[in-house]
PDB file of C-alpha atoms in Angstrom:
ATOM      1  CA  UNK T1002       9.453 -14.115 -15.901  1.00 52.00           C
ATOM      2  CA  UNK T1003       6.045 -12.733 -14.900  1.00 59.00           C
ATOM      3  CA  UNK T1004       6.286  -9.081 -13.890  1.00 66.00           C
ATOM      4  CA  UNK T1005       2.544  -8.585 -13.419  1.00 68.00           C
ATOM      5  CA  UNK T1006       2.909  -8.900  -9.625  1.00 72.00           C
ATOM      6  CA  UNK T1007       5.070  -5.764  -9.717  1.00 80.00           C
ATOM      7  CA  UNK T1008       2.119  -3.583 -10.786  1.00 82.00           C
ATOM      8  CA  UNK T1009       0.346  -3.221  -7.404  1.00 84.00           C
ATOM      9  CA  UNK T1010       3.538  -2.358  -5.498  1.00 82.00           C
ATOM     10  CA  UNK T1011       4.553   0.033  -8.283  1.00 88.00           C
ATOM     11  CA  UNK T1012       1.282   1.953  -7.954  1.00 86.00           C
ATOM     12  CA  UNK T1013       1.445   2.021  -4.166  1.00 84.00           C
ATOM     13  CA  UNK T1014       5.072   3.189  -3.930  1.00 85.00           C
ATOM     14  CA  UNK T1015       4.451   5.686  -6.726  1.00 88.00           C
ATOM     15  CA  UNK T1016       1.594   7.262  -4.798  1.00 84.00           C
ATOM     16  CA  UNK T1017       3.317   7.067  -1.423  1.00 81.00           C
ATOM     17  CA  UNK T1018       6.619   8.151  -2.928  1.00 86.00           C
ATOM     18  CA  UNK T1019       5.078  11.264  -4.449  1.00 87.00           C
ATOM     19  CA  UNK T1020       3.625  12.162  -1.039  1.00 83.00           C
ATOM     20  CA  UNK T1021       7.072  11.791   0.515  1.00 85.00           C
ATOM     21  CA  UNK T1022       8.614  13.711  -2.402  1.00 88.00           C
ATOM     22  CA  UNK T1023       6.220  16.598  -1.762  1.00 87.00           C
ATOM     23  CA  UNK T1024       7.347  16.780   1.855  1.00 87.00           C
ATOM     24  CA  UNK T1025      11.011  16.577   0.846  1.00 89.00           C
ATOM     25  CA  UNK T1026      10.576  19.212  -1.858  1.00 87.00           C
ATOM     26  CA  UNK T1027       8.716  21.611   0.427  1.00 86.00           C
ATOM     27  CA  UNK T1028      11.372  21.232   3.122  1.00 90.00           C
ATOM     28  CA  UNK T1029      14.204  21.867   0.636  1.00 88.00           C
ATOM     29  CA  UNK T1030      12.386  24.930  -0.720  1.00 86.00           C
ATOM     30  CA  UNK T1031      11.799  26.303   2.775  1.00 87.00           C
ATOM     31  CA  UNK T1032      15.426  25.747   3.754  1.00 89.00           C
ATOM     32  CA  UNK T1033      16.548  27.614   0.643  1.00 86.00           C
ATOM     33  CA  UNK T1034      14.164  30.466   1.366  1.00 86.00           C
ATOM     34  CA  UNK T1035      15.461  30.662   4.946  1.00 86.00           C
ATOM     35  CA  UNK T1036      19.046  30.571   3.621  1.00 86.00           C
ATOM     36  CA  UNK T1037      19.704  27.357   5.539  1.00 86.00           C
ATOM     37  CA  UNK T1038      20.566  25.164   2.562  1.00 86.00           C
ATOM     38  CA  UNK T1039      23.486  23.785   4.521  1.00 89.00           C
ATOM     39  CA  UNK T1040      20.883  21.582   6.223  1.00 90.00           C
ATOM     40  CA  UNK T1041      20.004  19.895   2.918  1.00 91.00           C
ATOM     41  CA  UNK T1042      22.332  17.025   3.789  1.00 93.00           C
ATOM     42  CA  UNK T1043      20.077  16.220   6.762  1.00 93.00           C
ATOM     43  CA  UNK T1044      17.117  15.995   4.383  1.00 93.00           C
ATOM     44  CA  UNK T1045      18.923  13.560   2.103  1.00 92.00           C
ATOM     45  CA  UNK T1046      20.121  11.573   5.108  1.00 94.00           C
ATOM     46  CA  UNK T1047      16.523  11.247   6.320  1.00 93.00           C
ATOM     47  CA  UNK T1048      15.442   9.910   2.920  1.00 92.00           C
ATOM     48  CA  UNK T1049      18.280   7.362   2.738  1.00 93.00           C
ATOM     49  CA  UNK T1050      17.863   6.150   6.323  1.00 95.00           C
ATOM     50  CA  UNK T1051      14.080   5.899   5.897  1.00 92.00           C
ATOM     51  CA  UNK T1052      14.470   3.754   2.788  1.00 90.00           C
ATOM     52  CA  UNK T1053      17.102   1.546   4.439  1.00 93.00           C
ATOM     53  CA  UNK T1054      15.019   1.010   7.577  1.00 93.00           C
ATOM     54  CA  UNK T1055      11.955   0.164   5.465  1.00 88.00           C
ATOM     55  CA  UNK T1056      14.011  -2.353   3.474  1.00 86.00           C
ATOM     56  CA  UNK T1057      15.392  -3.883   6.692  1.00 90.00           C
ATOM     57  CA  UNK T1058      11.873  -4.222   8.099  1.00 87.00           C
ATOM     58  CA  UNK T1059      10.842  -6.022   4.907  1.00 81.00           C
ATOM     59  CA  UNK T1060      13.851  -8.359   5.141  1.00 83.00           C
ATOM     60  CA  UNK T1061      13.064  -9.037   8.807  1.00 86.00           C
ATOM     61  CA  UNK T1062       9.445  -9.885   8.023  1.00 81.00           C
ATOM     62  CA  UNK T1063      10.570 -12.147   5.184  1.00 77.00           C
ATOM     63  CA  UNK T1064      13.030 -13.912   7.479  1.00 82.00           C
ATOM     64  CA  UNK T1065      10.343 -14.447  10.134  1.00 80.00           C
ATOM     65  CA  UNK T1066       8.014 -15.894   7.503  1.00 74.00           C
ATOM     66  CA  UNK T1067      10.679 -18.305   6.249  1.00 75.00           C
ATOM     67  CA  UNK T1068      11.569 -19.303   9.802  1.00 80.00           C
ATOM     68  CA  UNK T1069       7.972 -20.027  10.731  1.00 74.00           C
ATOM     69  CA  UNK T1070       7.384 -21.901   7.491  1.00 67.00           C
ATOM     70  CA  UNK T1071      10.401 -24.186   7.913  1.00 72.00           C
ATOM     71  CA  UNK T1072      10.322 -24.649  11.684  1.00 70.00           C
ATOM     72  CA  UNK T1073       7.518 -27.201  11.490  1.00 69.00           C
ATOM     73  CA  UNK T1074       7.211 -28.788   8.049  1.00 72.00           C
ATOM     74  CA  UNK T1075       3.993 -30.542   9.002  1.00 76.00           C
ATOM     75  CA  UNK T1076       2.149 -27.253   9.410  1.00 76.00           C
ATOM     76  CA  UNK T1077       3.745 -25.406   6.474  1.00 78.00           C
ATOM     77  CA  UNK T1078       0.545 -25.715   4.348  1.00 81.00           C
ATOM     78  CA  UNK T1079      -1.284 -23.946   7.184  1.00 86.00           C
ATOM     79  CA  UNK T1080       1.338 -21.406   8.264  1.00 83.00           C
ATOM     80  CA  UNK T1081       2.140 -19.953   4.845  1.00 82.00           C
ATOM     81  CA  UNK T1082      -1.418 -18.986   3.780  1.00 87.00           C
ATOM     82  CA  UNK T1083      -2.218 -17.936   7.357  1.00 88.00           C
ATOM     83  CA  UNK T1084       0.750 -15.542   7.424  1.00 86.00           C
ATOM     84  CA  UNK T1085      -0.248 -14.177   4.030  1.00 85.00           C
ATOM     85  CA  UNK T1086      -3.754 -13.584   5.365  1.00 90.00           C
ATOM     86  CA  UNK T1087      -2.525 -11.894   8.563  1.00 90.00           C
ATOM     87  CA  UNK T1088      -0.144  -9.568   6.735  1.00 87.00           C
ATOM     88  CA  UNK T1089      -2.871  -8.956   4.179  1.00 89.00           C
ATOM     89  CA  UNK T1090      -5.254  -7.771   6.893  1.00 92.00           C
ATOM     90  CA  UNK T1091      -2.522  -5.536   8.360  1.00 89.00           C
ATOM     91  CA  UNK T1092      -1.882  -4.051   4.920  1.00 88.00           C
ATOM     92  CA  UNK T1093      -5.619  -3.486   4.382  1.00 92.00           C
ATOM     93  CA  UNK T1094      -5.914  -1.581   7.664  1.00 91.00           C
ATOM     94  CA  UNK T1095      -2.782   0.526   7.117  1.00 87.00           C
ATOM     95  CA  UNK T1096      -3.468   1.364   3.473  1.00 87.00           C
ATOM     96  CA  UNK T1097      -7.140   2.162   4.127  1.00 90.00           C
ATOM     97  CA  UNK T1098      -6.210   4.471   6.974  1.00 86.00           C
ATOM     98  CA  UNK T1099      -3.521   6.128   4.882  1.00 80.00           C
ATOM     99  CA  UNK T1100      -5.890   6.595   1.933  1.00 83.00           C
ATOM    100  CA  UNK T1101      -8.525   8.384   4.003  1.00 83.00           C
ATOM    101  CA  UNK T1102      -6.213  10.209   6.412  1.00 76.00           C
ATOM    102  CA  UNK T1103      -3.845  11.560   3.766  1.00 71.00           C
ATOM    103  CA  UNK T1104      -6.751  12.768   1.644  1.00 73.00           C
ATOM    104  CA  UNK T1105      -8.041  14.732   4.623  1.00 70.00           C
ATOM    105  CA  UNK T1106      -4.577  16.031   5.550  1.00 68.00           C
ATOM    106  CA  UNK T1107      -3.743  17.093   1.981  1.00 66.00           C
ATOM    107  CA  UNK T1108      -5.539  20.401   2.512  1.00 67.00           C
ATOM    108  CA  UNK T1109      -3.082  21.445   5.191  1.00 72.00           C
ATOM    109  CA  UNK T1110       0.024  19.518   4.111  1.00 69.00           C
ATOM    110  CA  UNK T1111       2.086  22.572   3.232  1.00 74.00           C
ATOM    111  CA  UNK T1112       1.109  24.434   6.397  1.00 82.00           C
ATOM    112  CA  UNK T1113       1.963  21.413   8.539  1.00 77.00           C
ATOM    113  CA  UNK T1114       5.375  20.991   6.945  1.00 83.00           C
ATOM    114  CA  UNK T1115       6.092  24.714   7.198  1.00 82.00           C
ATOM    115  CA  UNK T1116       5.219  24.656  10.897  1.00 85.00           C
ATOM    116  CA  UNK T1117       7.387  21.617  11.537  1.00 84.00           C
ATOM    117  CA  UNK T1118      10.365  23.153   9.713  1.00 85.00           C
ATOM    118  CA  UNK T1119       9.949  26.499  11.463  1.00 85.00           C
ATOM    119  CA  UNK T1120       9.896  24.711  14.813  1.00 85.00           C
ATOM    120  CA  UNK T1121      13.006  22.719  13.917  1.00 82.00           C
ATOM    121  CA  UNK T1122      14.932  25.829  12.832  1.00 84.00           C
ATOM    122  CA  UNK T1123      14.296  27.652  16.101  1.00 82.00           C
ATOM    123  CA  UNK T1124      16.938  25.573  17.839  1.00 75.00           C
ATOM    124  CA  UNK T1125      20.134  26.001  15.843  1.00 72.00           C
ATOM    125  CA  UNK T1126      21.919  23.244  17.718  1.00 70.00           C
ATOM    126  CA  UNK T1127      19.276  20.648  16.948  1.00 82.00           C
ATOM    127  CA  UNK T1128      17.960  22.055  13.655  1.00 86.00           C
ATOM    128  CA  UNK T1129      19.619  19.326  11.614  1.00 88.00           C
ATOM    129  CA  UNK T1130      18.177  16.560  13.749  1.00 90.00           C
ATOM    130  CA  UNK T1131      14.741  18.188  13.619  1.00 89.00           C
ATOM    131  CA  UNK T1132      14.750  18.289   9.818  1.00 91.00           C
ATOM    132  CA  UNK T1133      16.167  14.752   9.697  1.00 93.00           C
ATOM    133  CA  UNK T1134      13.388  13.452  11.971  1.00 92.00           C
ATOM    134  CA  UNK T1135      10.684  15.143   9.903  1.00 89.00           C
ATOM    135  CA  UNK T1136      11.900  13.541   6.675  1.00 91.00           C
ATOM    136  CA  UNK T1137      12.610  10.168   8.313  1.00 91.00           C
ATOM    137  CA  UNK T1138       9.070   9.905   9.693  1.00 89.00           C
ATOM    138  CA  UNK T1139       7.549  10.878   6.321  1.00 85.00           C
ATOM    139  CA  UNK T1140       9.576   8.242   4.458  1.00 89.00           C
ATOM    140  CA  UNK T1141       9.093   5.545   7.104  1.00 88.00           C
ATOM    141  CA  UNK T1142       5.321   5.969   7.104  1.00 83.00           C
ATOM    142  CA  UNK T1143       5.124   5.358   3.382  1.00 79.00           C
ATOM    143  CA  UNK T1144       7.793   2.640   3.457  1.00 83.00           C
ATOM    144  CA  UNK T1145       6.169   0.632   6.232  1.00 83.00           C
ATOM    145  CA  UNK T1146       2.822   0.526   4.470  1.00 78.00           C
ATOM    146  CA  UNK T1147       4.525  -0.701   1.300  1.00 78.00           C
ATOM    147  CA  UNK T1148       6.511  -3.334   3.200  1.00 82.00           C
ATOM    148  CA  UNK T1149       3.310  -4.748   4.690  1.00 80.00           C
ATOM    149  CA  UNK T1150       1.749  -4.979   1.245  1.00 78.00           C
ATOM    150  CA  UNK T1151       4.809  -6.705  -0.247  1.00 75.00           C
ATOM    151  CA  UNK T1152       5.017  -9.169   2.660  1.00 75.00           C
ATOM    152  CA  UNK T1153       1.332  -9.980   2.144  1.00 68.00           C
ATOM    153  CA  UNK T1154       2.363 -11.198  -1.310  1.00 64.00           C
ATOM    154  CA  UNK T1155       5.649 -12.818  -0.255  1.00 60.00           C
ATOM    155  CA  UNK T1156       5.054 -16.032  -2.223  1.00 59.00           C
ATOM    156  CA  UNK T1157       5.465 -14.070  -5.442  1.00 62.00           C
ATOM    157  CA  UNK T1158       9.179 -13.660  -4.712  1.00 65.00           C
ATOM    158  CA  UNK T1159      11.213 -10.541  -5.471  1.00 73.00           C
ATOM    159  CA  UNK T1160       9.025  -9.257  -8.304  1.00 79.00           C
ATOM    160  CA  UNK T1161       6.826  -7.115  -5.992  1.00 78.00           C
ATOM    161  CA  UNK T1162      10.022  -5.580  -4.590  1.00 77.00           C
ATOM    162  CA  UNK T1163      11.092  -4.653  -8.125  1.00 84.00           C
ATOM    163  CA  UNK T1164       7.760  -2.930  -8.626  1.00 84.00           C
ATOM    164  CA  UNK T1165       8.220  -1.069  -5.347  1.00 83.00           C
ATOM    165  CA  UNK T1166      11.696   0.148  -6.306  1.00 85.00           C
ATOM    166  CA  UNK T1167      10.413   1.239  -9.719  1.00 90.00           C
ATOM    167  CA  UNK T1168       7.615   3.211  -8.079  1.00 89.00           C
ATOM    168  CA  UNK T1169      10.101   4.938  -5.772  1.00 88.00           C
ATOM    169  CA  UNK T1170      12.316   5.816  -8.746  1.00 91.00           C
ATOM    170  CA  UNK T1171       9.419   7.323 -10.722  1.00 92.00           C
ATOM    171  CA  UNK T1172       8.222   9.234  -7.629  1.00 90.00           C
ATOM    172  CA  UNK T1173      11.723  10.636  -7.180  1.00 89.00           C
ATOM    173  CA  UNK T1174      11.677  11.673 -10.837  1.00 91.00           C
ATOM    174  CA  UNK T1175       8.357  13.466 -10.330  1.00 89.00           C
ATOM    175  CA  UNK T1176       9.860  15.239  -7.311  1.00 87.00           C
ATOM    176  CA  UNK T1177      12.781  16.436  -9.435  1.00 87.00           C
ATOM    177  CA  UNK T1178      10.403  17.653 -12.152  1.00 86.00           C
ATOM    178  CA  UNK T1179       8.362  19.585  -9.599  1.00 82.00           C
ATOM    179  CA  UNK T1180      11.024  21.179  -7.466  1.00 80.00           C
ATOM    180  CA  UNK T1181      14.219  21.188  -9.504  1.00 78.00           C
ATOM    181  CA  UNK T1182      12.892  22.034 -12.941  1.00 80.00           C
ATOM    182  CA  UNK T1183       9.725  23.840 -11.835  1.00 70.00           C
ATOM    183  CA  UNK T1184       7.415  21.795 -14.087  1.00 76.00           C
ATOM    184  CA  UNK T1185       3.769  22.125 -13.047  1.00 79.00           C
ATOM    185  CA  UNK T1186       1.824  18.906 -12.513  1.00 76.00           C
ATOM    186  CA  UNK T1187      -1.811  18.632 -11.449  1.00 79.00           C
ATOM    187  CA  UNK T1188      -1.116  17.000  -8.089  1.00 77.00           C
ATOM    188  CA  UNK T1189      -4.802  16.972  -7.155  1.00 79.00           C
ATOM    189  CA  UNK T1190      -5.720  14.930 -10.241  1.00 83.00           C
ATOM    190  CA  UNK T1191      -2.746  12.622  -9.722  1.00 84.00           C
ATOM    191  CA  UNK T1192      -3.808  11.754  -6.176  1.00 83.00           C
ATOM    192  CA  UNK T1193      -7.443  11.303  -7.195  1.00 83.00           C
ATOM    193  CA  UNK T1194      -6.475   8.738  -9.848  1.00 86.00           C
ATOM    194  CA  UNK T1195      -3.965   6.998  -7.570  1.00 85.00           C
ATOM    195  CA  UNK T1196      -6.544   6.985  -4.773  1.00 87.00           C
ATOM    196  CA  UNK T1197      -9.140   5.169  -6.873  1.00 90.00           C
ATOM    197  CA  UNK T1198      -6.544   2.635  -8.062  1.00 89.00           C
ATOM    198  CA  UNK T1199      -5.355   2.087  -4.499  1.00 89.00           C
ATOM    199  CA  UNK T1200      -8.939   1.618  -3.321  1.00 93.00           C
ATOM    200  CA  UNK T1201      -9.462  -1.140  -5.917  1.00 93.00           C
ATOM    201  CA  UNK T1202      -6.105  -2.750  -5.104  1.00 91.00           C
ATOM    202  CA  UNK T1203      -6.886  -2.928  -1.385  1.00 92.00           C
ATOM    203  CA  UNK T1204     -10.404  -4.216  -2.137  1.00 94.00           C
ATOM    204  CA  UNK T1205      -8.777  -7.021  -4.120  1.00 93.00           C
ATOM    205  CA  UNK T1206      -6.500  -7.705  -1.159  1.00 92.00           C
ATOM    206  CA  UNK T1207      -9.646  -8.215   0.939  1.00 95.00           C
ATOM    207  CA  UNK T1208     -10.734 -10.996  -1.430  1.00 94.00           C
ATOM    208  CA  UNK T1209      -7.317 -12.670  -1.583  1.00 92.00           C
ATOM    209  CA  UNK T1210      -6.837 -12.486   2.207  1.00 93.00           C
ATOM    210  CA  UNK T1211     -10.158 -14.253   2.712  1.00 94.00           C
ATOM    211  CA  UNK T1212      -9.009 -16.891   0.239  1.00 92.00           C
ATOM    212  CA  UNK T1213      -5.777 -17.338   2.218  1.00 92.00           C
ATOM    213  CA  UNK T1214      -7.730 -17.821   5.449  1.00 92.00           C
ATOM    214  CA  UNK T1215      -9.912 -20.382   3.692  1.00 92.00           C
ATOM    215  CA  UNK T1216      -6.863 -22.269   2.408  1.00 90.00           C
ATOM    216  CA  UNK T1217      -5.245 -22.284   5.862  1.00 90.00           C
ATOM    217  CA  UNK T1218      -8.403 -23.595   7.549  1.00 89.00           C
ATOM    218  CA  UNK T1219      -8.889 -26.228   4.848  1.00 87.00           C
ATOM    219  CA  UNK T1220      -5.302 -27.493   5.247  1.00 86.00           C
ATOM    220  CA  UNK T1221      -5.672 -27.610   9.026  1.00 86.00           C
ATOM    221  CA  UNK T1222      -9.009 -29.427   8.837  1.00 83.00           C
ATOM    222  CA  UNK T1223      -7.445 -32.160   6.709  1.00 81.00           C
ATOM    223  CA  UNK T1224      -4.653 -32.911   9.177  1.00 81.00           C
ATOM    224  CA  UNK T1225      -6.630 -34.646  11.906  1.00 72.00           C
ATOM    225  CA  UNK T1226     -10.144 -35.484  13.017  1.00 69.00           C
ATOM    226  CA  UNK T1227     -10.132 -32.900  15.802  1.00 70.00           C
ATOM    227  CA  UNK T1228      -9.806 -30.117  13.235  1.00 71.00           C
ATOM    228  CA  UNK T1229     -12.412 -31.350  10.764  1.00 71.00           C
ATOM    229  CA  UNK T1230     -15.147 -29.221  12.298  1.00 74.00           C
ATOM    230  CA  UNK T1231     -13.239 -26.024  11.423  1.00 76.00           C
ATOM    231  CA  UNK T1232     -14.187 -26.515   7.807  1.00 79.00           C
ATOM    232  CA  UNK T1233     -17.903 -26.093   8.365  1.00 70.00           C
ATOM    233  CA  UNK T1234     -19.028 -25.626   4.763  1.00 66.00           C
ATOM    234  CA  UNK T1235     -19.206 -29.191   3.467  1.00 57.00           C
ATOM    235  CA  UNK T1236     -19.479 -30.628  -0.030  1.00 52.00           C
ATOM    236  CA  UNK T1237     -23.129 -31.506   0.456  1.00 50.00           C
ATOM    237  CA  UNK T1238     -23.980 -27.793   0.400  1.00 51.00           C
ATOM    238  CA  UNK T1239     -22.502 -27.094  -3.015  1.00 53.00           C
ATOM    239  CA  UNK T1240     -20.875 -28.671  -6.031  1.00 58.00           C
ATOM    240  CA  UNK T1241     -17.630 -26.675  -5.654  1.00 62.00           C
ATOM    241  CA  UNK T1242     -17.499 -25.812  -1.953  1.00 68.00           C
ATOM    242  CA  UNK T1243     -15.129 -23.590  -0.062  1.00 82.00           C
ATOM    243  CA  UNK T1244     -14.177 -24.314   3.525  1.00 85.00           C
ATOM    244  CA  UNK T1245     -15.457 -21.188   5.270  1.00 87.00           C
ATOM    245  CA  UNK T1246     -16.443 -18.875   2.408  1.00 89.00           C
ATOM    246  CA  UNK T1247     -19.850 -20.290   1.536  1.00 85.00           C
ATOM    247  CA  UNK T1248     -21.232 -21.135  -1.928  1.00 86.00           C
ATOM    248  CA  UNK T1249     -19.557 -20.079  -5.153  1.00 87.00           C
ATOM    249  CA  UNK T1250     -20.777 -16.905  -6.837  1.00 88.00           C
ATOM    250  CA  UNK T1251     -19.017 -17.480 -10.146  1.00 88.00           C
ATOM    251  CA  UNK T1252     -16.559 -19.806 -11.815  1.00 90.00           C
ATOM    252  CA  UNK T1253     -14.749 -18.115 -14.711  1.00 90.00           C
ATOM    253  CA  UNK T1254     -11.851 -20.556 -14.999  1.00 87.00           C
ATOM    254  CA  UNK T1255     -12.849 -21.403 -18.571  1.00 88.00           C
ATOM    255  CA  UNK T1256     -13.640 -17.841 -19.655  1.00 90.00           C
ATOM    256  CA  UNK T1257     -11.104 -15.640 -17.867  1.00 91.00           C
ATOM    257  CA  UNK T1258      -8.620 -17.731 -15.848  1.00 90.00           C
ATOM    258  CA  UNK T1259      -6.590 -15.782 -13.307  1.00 86.00           C
ATOM    259  CA  UNK T1260      -3.308 -17.445 -14.309  1.00 82.00           C
ATOM    260  CA  UNK T1261      -3.452 -16.399 -17.989  1.00 84.00           C
ATOM    261  CA  UNK T1262      -3.436 -13.015 -19.708  1.00 80.00           C
ATOM    262  CA  UNK T1263      -5.398 -10.779 -19.217  1.00 85.00           C
ATOM    263  CA  UNK T1264      -6.788 -12.442 -16.088  1.00 85.00           C
ATOM    264  CA  UNK T1265      -3.356 -12.569 -14.490  1.00 82.00           C
ATOM    265  CA  UNK T1266      -3.078  -8.779 -14.734  1.00 82.00           C
ATOM    266  CA  UNK T1267      -6.496  -8.306 -13.154  1.00 87.00           C
ATOM    267  CA  UNK T1268      -5.617 -10.858 -10.467  1.00 85.00           C
ATOM    268  CA  UNK T1269      -2.284  -9.349  -9.428  1.00 78.00           C
ATOM    269  CA  UNK T1270      -3.451  -5.755  -9.663  1.00 82.00           C
ATOM    270  CA  UNK T1271      -7.034  -5.866  -8.401  1.00 87.00           C
ATOM    271  CA  UNK T1272      -7.223  -9.321  -6.787  1.00 86.00           C
ATOM    272  CA  UNK T1273      -9.560 -10.726  -9.445  1.00 90.00           C
ATOM    273  CA  UNK T1274     -10.406 -14.385  -8.655  1.00 91.00           C
ATOM    274  CA  UNK T1275     -11.678 -16.768 -11.324  1.00 90.00           C
ATOM    275  CA  UNK T1276     -13.556 -18.479  -8.488  1.00 90.00           C
ATOM    276  CA  UNK T1277     -15.444 -16.165  -6.160  1.00 93.00           C
ATOM    277  CA  UNK T1278     -17.397 -17.230  -3.071  1.00 92.00           C
ATOM    278  CA  UNK T1279     -20.253 -15.488  -1.330  1.00 92.00           C
ATOM    279  CA  UNK T1280     -18.297 -14.332   1.740  1.00 93.00           C
ATOM    280  CA  UNK T1281     -15.600 -12.844  -0.506  1.00 95.00           C
ATOM    281  CA  UNK T1282     -18.203 -11.050  -2.608  1.00 95.00           C
ATOM    282  CA  UNK T1283     -19.902  -9.612   0.479  1.00 96.00           C
ATOM    283  CA  UNK T1284     -16.539  -8.570   1.976  1.00 96.00           C
ATOM    284  CA  UNK T1285     -15.521  -6.890  -1.279  1.00 96.00           C
ATOM    285  CA  UNK T1286     -18.765  -4.930  -1.550  1.00 97.00           C
ATOM    286  CA  UNK T1287     -18.728  -3.941   2.129  1.00 97.00           C
ATOM    287  CA  UNK T1288     -15.171  -2.657   1.784  1.00 96.00           C
ATOM    288  CA  UNK T1289     -16.002  -0.572  -1.272  1.00 95.00           C
ATOM    289  CA  UNK T1290     -19.163   0.787   0.349  1.00 96.00           C
ATOM    290  CA  UNK T1291     -17.567   1.667   3.695  1.00 95.00           C
ATOM    291  CA  UNK T1292     -13.948   2.592   2.936  1.00 94.00           C
ATOM    292  CA  UNK T1293     -14.783   3.784  -0.564  1.00 93.00           C
ATOM    293  CA  UNK T1294     -17.608   5.914   0.813  1.00 93.00           C
ATOM    294  CA  UNK T1295     -15.319   7.406   3.464  1.00 90.00           C
ATOM    295  CA  UNK T1296     -12.655   8.101   0.854  1.00 90.00           C
ATOM    296  CA  UNK T1297     -14.962   9.908  -1.558  1.00 89.00           C
ATOM    297  CA  UNK T1298     -16.500  11.860   1.314  1.00 87.00           C
ATOM    298  CA  UNK T1299     -13.003  12.801   2.471  1.00 82.00           C
ATOM    299  CA  UNK T1300     -12.468  14.383  -0.925  1.00 79.00           C
ATOM    300  CA  UNK T1301     -15.019  16.822   0.399  1.00 70.00           C
ATOM    301  CA  UNK T1302     -15.545  19.887  -1.667  1.00 48.00           C
ATOM    302  CA  UNK T1303     -15.052  20.452  -5.346  1.00 48.00           C
ATOM    303  CA  UNK T1304     -11.345  20.948  -4.736  1.00 45.00           C
ATOM    304  CA  UNK T1305     -10.271  18.217  -2.285  1.00 39.00           C
ATOM    305  CA  UNK T1306      -6.801  19.648  -2.311  1.00 41.00           C
ATOM    306  CA  UNK T1307      -7.333  23.371  -2.229  1.00 42.00           C
ATOM    307  CA  UNK T1308      -5.980  25.526  -5.017  1.00 42.00           C
ATOM    308  CA  UNK T1309      -3.281  26.734  -2.663  1.00 42.00           C
ATOM    309  CA  UNK T1310      -2.144  23.235  -1.865  1.00 42.00           C
ATOM    310  CA  UNK T1311      -2.943  21.744  -5.258  1.00 42.00           C
ATOM    311  CA  UNK T1312       0.100  23.499  -6.663  1.00 47.00           C
ATOM    312  CA  UNK T1313       2.239  23.301  -3.532  1.00 43.00           C
ATOM    313  CA  UNK T1314       5.047  21.731  -5.467  1.00 45.00           C
ATOM    314  CA  UNK T1315       5.245  24.306  -8.217  1.00 44.00           C
ATOM    315  CA  UNK T1316       4.694  27.280  -5.915  1.00 48.00           C
ATOM    316  CA  UNK T1317       7.325  26.094  -3.480  1.00 44.00           C
ATOM    317  CA  UNK T1318       9.744  25.591  -6.344  1.00 43.00           C
ATOM    318  CA  UNK T1319       9.036  29.060  -7.704  1.00 44.00           C
ATOM    319  CA  UNK T1320       9.565  30.613  -4.264  1.00 45.00           C
ATOM    320  CA  UNK T1321      12.793  28.748  -3.732  1.00 42.00           C
ATOM    321  CA  UNK T1322      14.116  29.767  -7.169  1.00 37.00           C
ATOM    322  CA  UNK T1323      13.084  33.365  -6.660  1.00 43.00           C
ATOM    323  CA  UNK T1324      14.603  33.750  -3.199  1.00 42.00           C
TER     324      UNK T1324
END
């Protein structure tokens, strides 16, 4: 069994899970400091419900994909790659936004959570629901982005889901280390490394999504004469033509095939293709230049997560233990 397709979802849920774990840990520490630990059950309930809803959304998407793929067998070769491409684009947008937005918000994460908890605790009658909503939204945001990424790779079966669950488990373990045992971890460095990996993963998704669109258009163009014109890049333009992606930039099938080690690792993790076309190459570079440029600019100063927030986990744990 090939577990290489679990690597991208593992990295994504690890990064997103640690973000959610920071929120959960800060909330638990604040509740302990305010002597409202009886509300901890609402925090745990928010985590569980958020994970369940995310899983249900993933199952629903998977069911819709299967339904569309089997409803009209004639168009299955078109529908399946087209759905992969559509969900791939959705995942690219969501993950890119999250990467940039969360990097910018990291500076004020602790202050934002503290404000939200303080607001929730003002109303004793609804304090539990306020804390529950805060945690639920934090978990759902991370879970929905992961679900979109997994659905974009739905043809790889359950292996991406295993990677996602593993990432969540490791993130939960990091949360326990930070807040329960008070172990200090350089959160700033962790997010910088995860951010670069995520940037490369999403850039690879740009390439694979373009390939899925090309496959869908090619399949449709071969079904009838009316659709032939959709595939506008013909064989006379190149020896190994694509349908809509232009001429081939490289062909590494003999040197580093994407279905054999180590190419399969590069393919599943970073979207490496052993055949790359000009439109894919341009799209890949544009993504890295634009989104990558925005990401590195969002890191801002020398300390993208300020020293106060860089150790939010350990400081919150120390405060909660000392109160």
